[in-house]
Amino acid sequence: MPTAMTKPALCYSLSGPEGGRPLVFINGLGGVQAAFQLQVRGLKDHHQVLVYDHRGVGGSELVDEDVSMADYAKDLISLLDELGFDEVDIAGLSFGGRVAQELALGWPDRVRRLILCGTSAGGRLH
């Protein structure tokens, strides 16, 4: 699996035809790319499907520092920039849904479609 040049270095997989509409799956906390194996297999004929490991998970770099949801969103933005994706469809699961919301609020021009699964908006009462 490739590792991005970003900091932190994120491990990712990209499947599907070049030029296909980019679709990003964002995993729950501690989840790894393999969790979306069946979704990737079912969608890669029509989309460029990106899955990745969050910082400190799977093959991605561990960074010993305080981190916020905005940092996780910035990690993904850096990866999208490196891959040349200006606008993507996003499916966020659990913790990944919170990252997706942060990304959609901070960079609305980068999100074409947003799918939130089993997540919350965070905060004290989430």
XYZ file of C-alpha atoms in Angstrom:
126
model
C 0.000 0.000 0.000
C 1.275 3.452 -0.812
C 2.091 5.976 1.858
C 1.457 9.652 1.181
C 4.173 12.267 1.345
C 1.924 14.202 3.745
C 2.798 14.815 7.372
C 1.737 12.709 9.099
C 2.338 10.135 6.380
C -0.965 8.383 5.711
C -1.182 4.861 4.330
C -3.879 4.601 1.656
C -5.310 2.526 -1.186
C -6.814 3.856 -4.386
C -8.870 1.558 -6.607
C -10.818 2.133 -9.784
C -10.473 3.822 -13.143
C -8.437 6.991 -13.487
C -10.894 9.785 -14.146
C -13.699 8.025 -12.260
C -15.574 10.143 -9.705
C -13.553 10.062 -6.464
C -15.267 8.412 -3.500
C -13.590 8.482 -0.087
C -14.452 6.136 2.776
C -13.449 7.488 6.199
C -13.201 4.822 8.868
C -14.156 4.804 12.495
C -11.506 5.372 15.154
C -9.043 2.485 15.071
C -10.573 1.081 11.880
C -8.292 0.114 9.007
C -8.727 0.136 5.252
C -9.722 -3.532 5.085
C -13.014 -2.670 6.817
C -14.265 -1.268 3.487
C -13.038 -4.152 1.344
C -16.514 -5.189 0.155
C -17.586 -1.611 -0.578
C -14.414 -0.993 -2.581
C -14.917 -4.192 -4.540
C -18.509 -3.230 -5.353
C -17.807 0.388 -6.348
C -14.370 0.401 -7.976
C -15.691 -0.236 -11.494
C -17.361 3.179 -11.564
C -15.462 5.281 -9.011
C -11.933 5.942 -7.900
C -12.320 4.660 -4.359
C -9.945 5.974 -1.701
C -9.558 4.362 1.702
C -6.877 5.325 4.190
C -5.686 4.804 7.732
C -5.983 7.719 10.147
C -2.782 8.997 11.753
C -1.488 6.466 14.264
C -3.613 3.619 12.862
C -2.656 0.739 10.560
C 0.197 1.730 8.295
C -0.052 5.475 8.903
C 2.481 7.472 10.849
C 2.028 7.897 14.596
C 2.453 11.478 15.777
C 2.855 12.125 19.492
C 0.922 15.383 19.859
C -2.500 16.661 20.808
C -4.920 16.304 17.917
C -8.356 17.721 17.094
C -11.073 16.788 14.602
C -9.832 19.661 12.454
C -6.399 17.974 12.360
C -7.940 14.737 11.093
C -9.813 16.709 8.419
C -6.608 18.549 7.448
C -4.843 15.179 7.144
C -7.433 14.106 4.570
C -7.285 17.441 2.727
C -3.502 17.026 2.420
C -3.970 13.519 1.024
C -6.625 14.723 -1.445
C -4.284 17.522 -2.552
C -1.455 15.052 -3.072
C -3.697 12.795 -5.157
C -5.043 15.740 -7.182
C -8.680 15.398 -6.074
C -10.425 18.771 -5.986
C -13.944 17.552 -5.209
C -14.963 14.169 -3.763
C -17.900 12.171 -2.523
C -17.369 11.152 1.100
C -18.800 8.348 3.222
C -17.879 8.647 6.896
C -18.524 5.897 9.426
C -18.699 6.647 13.167
C -15.573 8.669 14.036
C -15.054 9.006 10.282
C -18.448 10.698 10.080
C -17.235 13.339 12.504
C -14.102 13.841 10.404
C -16.310 14.115 7.300
C -18.493 16.762 8.966
C -15.424 18.766 9.958
C -14.124 18.543 6.413
C -17.481 19.567 4.892
C -17.735 22.584 7.215
C -14.131 23.691 6.752
C -13.770 22.954 3.032
C -17.317 22.851 1.573
C -16.012 23.332 -1.971
C -14.152 19.999 -1.713
C -17.241 17.897 -0.875
C -19.679 16.937 -3.623
C -21.751 14.458 -1.628
C -21.665 13.617 2.059
C -22.854 10.306 3.492
C -22.845 10.004 7.289
C -23.238 6.576 8.894
C -23.621 5.796 12.605
C -22.069 9.065 13.742
C -22.784 12.238 15.686
C -21.831 15.882 15.594
C -19.624 15.362 18.649
C -19.607 17.689 21.585
C -20.547 17.172 25.191
C -23.929 15.548 24.485
C -23.048 13.435 21.483
